[in-house]
mmCIF file of C-alpha atoms in Angstrom:
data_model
loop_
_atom_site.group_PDB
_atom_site.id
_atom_site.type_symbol
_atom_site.label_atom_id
_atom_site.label_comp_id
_atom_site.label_asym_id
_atom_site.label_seq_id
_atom_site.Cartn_x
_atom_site.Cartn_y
_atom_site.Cartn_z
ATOM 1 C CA UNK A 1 0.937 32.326 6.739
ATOM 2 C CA UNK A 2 -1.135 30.365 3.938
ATOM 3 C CA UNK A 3 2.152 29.246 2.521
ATOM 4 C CA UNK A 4 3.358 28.028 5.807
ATOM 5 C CA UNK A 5 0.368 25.780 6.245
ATOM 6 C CA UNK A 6 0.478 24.134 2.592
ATOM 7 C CA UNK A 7 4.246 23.235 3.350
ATOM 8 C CA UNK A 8 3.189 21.792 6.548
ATOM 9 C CA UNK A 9 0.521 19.637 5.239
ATOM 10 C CA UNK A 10 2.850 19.020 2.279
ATOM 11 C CA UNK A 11 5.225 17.566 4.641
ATOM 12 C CA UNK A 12 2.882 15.639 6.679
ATOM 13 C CA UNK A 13 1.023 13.722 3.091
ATOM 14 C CA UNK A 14 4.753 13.021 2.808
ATOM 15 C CA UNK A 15 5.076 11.403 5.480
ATOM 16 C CA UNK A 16 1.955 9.713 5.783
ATOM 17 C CA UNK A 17 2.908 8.590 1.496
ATOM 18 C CA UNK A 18 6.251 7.164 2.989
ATOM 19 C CA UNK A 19 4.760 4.950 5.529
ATOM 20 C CA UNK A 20 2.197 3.786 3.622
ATOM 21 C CA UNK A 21 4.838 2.994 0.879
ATOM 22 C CA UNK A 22 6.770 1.444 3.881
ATOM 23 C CA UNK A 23 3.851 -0.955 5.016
ATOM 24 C CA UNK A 24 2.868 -1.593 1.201
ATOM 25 C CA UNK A 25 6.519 -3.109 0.711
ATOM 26 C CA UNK A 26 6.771 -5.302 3.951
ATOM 27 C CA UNK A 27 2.540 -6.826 3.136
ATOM 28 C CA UNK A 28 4.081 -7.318 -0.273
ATOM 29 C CA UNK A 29 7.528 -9.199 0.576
ATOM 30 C CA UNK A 30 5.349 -11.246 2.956
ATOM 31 C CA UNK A 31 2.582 -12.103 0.355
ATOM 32 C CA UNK A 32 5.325 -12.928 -2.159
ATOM 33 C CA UNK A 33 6.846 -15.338 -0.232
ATOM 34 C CA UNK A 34 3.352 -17.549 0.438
ATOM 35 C CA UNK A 35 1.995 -16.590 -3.123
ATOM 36 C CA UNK A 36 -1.319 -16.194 -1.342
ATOM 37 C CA UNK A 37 -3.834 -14.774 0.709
ATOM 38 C CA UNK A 38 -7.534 -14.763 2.003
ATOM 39 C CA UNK A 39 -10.171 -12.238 0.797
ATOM 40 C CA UNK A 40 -9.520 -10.102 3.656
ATOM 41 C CA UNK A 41 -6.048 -9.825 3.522
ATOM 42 C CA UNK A 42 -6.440 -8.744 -0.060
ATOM 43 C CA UNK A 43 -9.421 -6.701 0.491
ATOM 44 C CA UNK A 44 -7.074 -4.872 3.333
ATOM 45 C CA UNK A 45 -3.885 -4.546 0.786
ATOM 46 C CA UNK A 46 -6.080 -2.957 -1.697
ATOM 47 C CA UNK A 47 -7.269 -0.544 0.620
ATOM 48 C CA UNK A 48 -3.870 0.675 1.272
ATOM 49 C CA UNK A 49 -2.378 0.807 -2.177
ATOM 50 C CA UNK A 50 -6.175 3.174 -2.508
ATOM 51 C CA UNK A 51 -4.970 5.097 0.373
ATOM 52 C CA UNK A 52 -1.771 5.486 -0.913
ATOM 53 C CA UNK A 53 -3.072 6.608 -4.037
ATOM 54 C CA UNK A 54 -5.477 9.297 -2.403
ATOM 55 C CA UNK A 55 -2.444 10.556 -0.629
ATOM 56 C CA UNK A 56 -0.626 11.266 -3.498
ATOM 57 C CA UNK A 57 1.394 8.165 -3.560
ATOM 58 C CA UNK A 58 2.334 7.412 -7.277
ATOM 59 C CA UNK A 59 5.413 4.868 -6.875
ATOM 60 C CA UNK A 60 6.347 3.323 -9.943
ATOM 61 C CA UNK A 61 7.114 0.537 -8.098
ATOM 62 C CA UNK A 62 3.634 0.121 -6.289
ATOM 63 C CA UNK A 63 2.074 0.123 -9.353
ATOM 64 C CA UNK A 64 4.390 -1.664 -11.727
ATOM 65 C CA UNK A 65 5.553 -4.319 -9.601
ATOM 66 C CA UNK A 66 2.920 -4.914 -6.162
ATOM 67 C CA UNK A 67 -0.544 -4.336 -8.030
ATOM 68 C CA UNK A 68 -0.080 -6.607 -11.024
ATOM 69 C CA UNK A 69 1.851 -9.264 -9.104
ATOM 70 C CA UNK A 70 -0.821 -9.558 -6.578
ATOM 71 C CA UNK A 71 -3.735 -10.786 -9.002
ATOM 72 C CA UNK A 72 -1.443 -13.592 -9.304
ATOM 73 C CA UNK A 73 -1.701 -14.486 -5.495
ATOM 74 C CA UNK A 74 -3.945 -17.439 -4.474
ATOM 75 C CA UNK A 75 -7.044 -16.736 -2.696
ATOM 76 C CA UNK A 76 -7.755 -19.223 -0.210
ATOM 77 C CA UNK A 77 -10.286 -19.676 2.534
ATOM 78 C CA UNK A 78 -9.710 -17.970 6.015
ATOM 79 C CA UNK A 79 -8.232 -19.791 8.575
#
């Protein structure tokens, strides 16, 4: 029965890691584009790549690619 449960909430971190990575990509394909954002915006990315993280998420490509490309991103004054 304990075995049952861990694969259940093993699947469910898995799916909660996938959409993460999912909405991680998309912020980061838009944020590319415009080469910048507003402290809240990256204050709100952060947070998910954390989230991400907490959930197990270890994507090479999160980490290799997204992370170190966004502290090149302008930060400009909300709109």
């Amino acid at each position: 029965m304990n075995l049952k449960q861990n694969e259940l909430e093993e699947k469910h971190r898995k799916r909660i890691r996938a959409e993460m990575k999912d909405k991680i990509s998309q912020l980061y394909r838009y944020y590319h584009e415009r080469g910048k954002w507003n402290d809240m915006e990256r204050e709100a990315f952060n947070d998910l790549i954390d989230e991400y993280e907490d959930a197990g998420g270890s994507n090479s490509f999160v980490h290799t690619v997204v992370q170190p490309e966004s502290y090149t991103w302008e930060v400009v004054e909300r709109t």
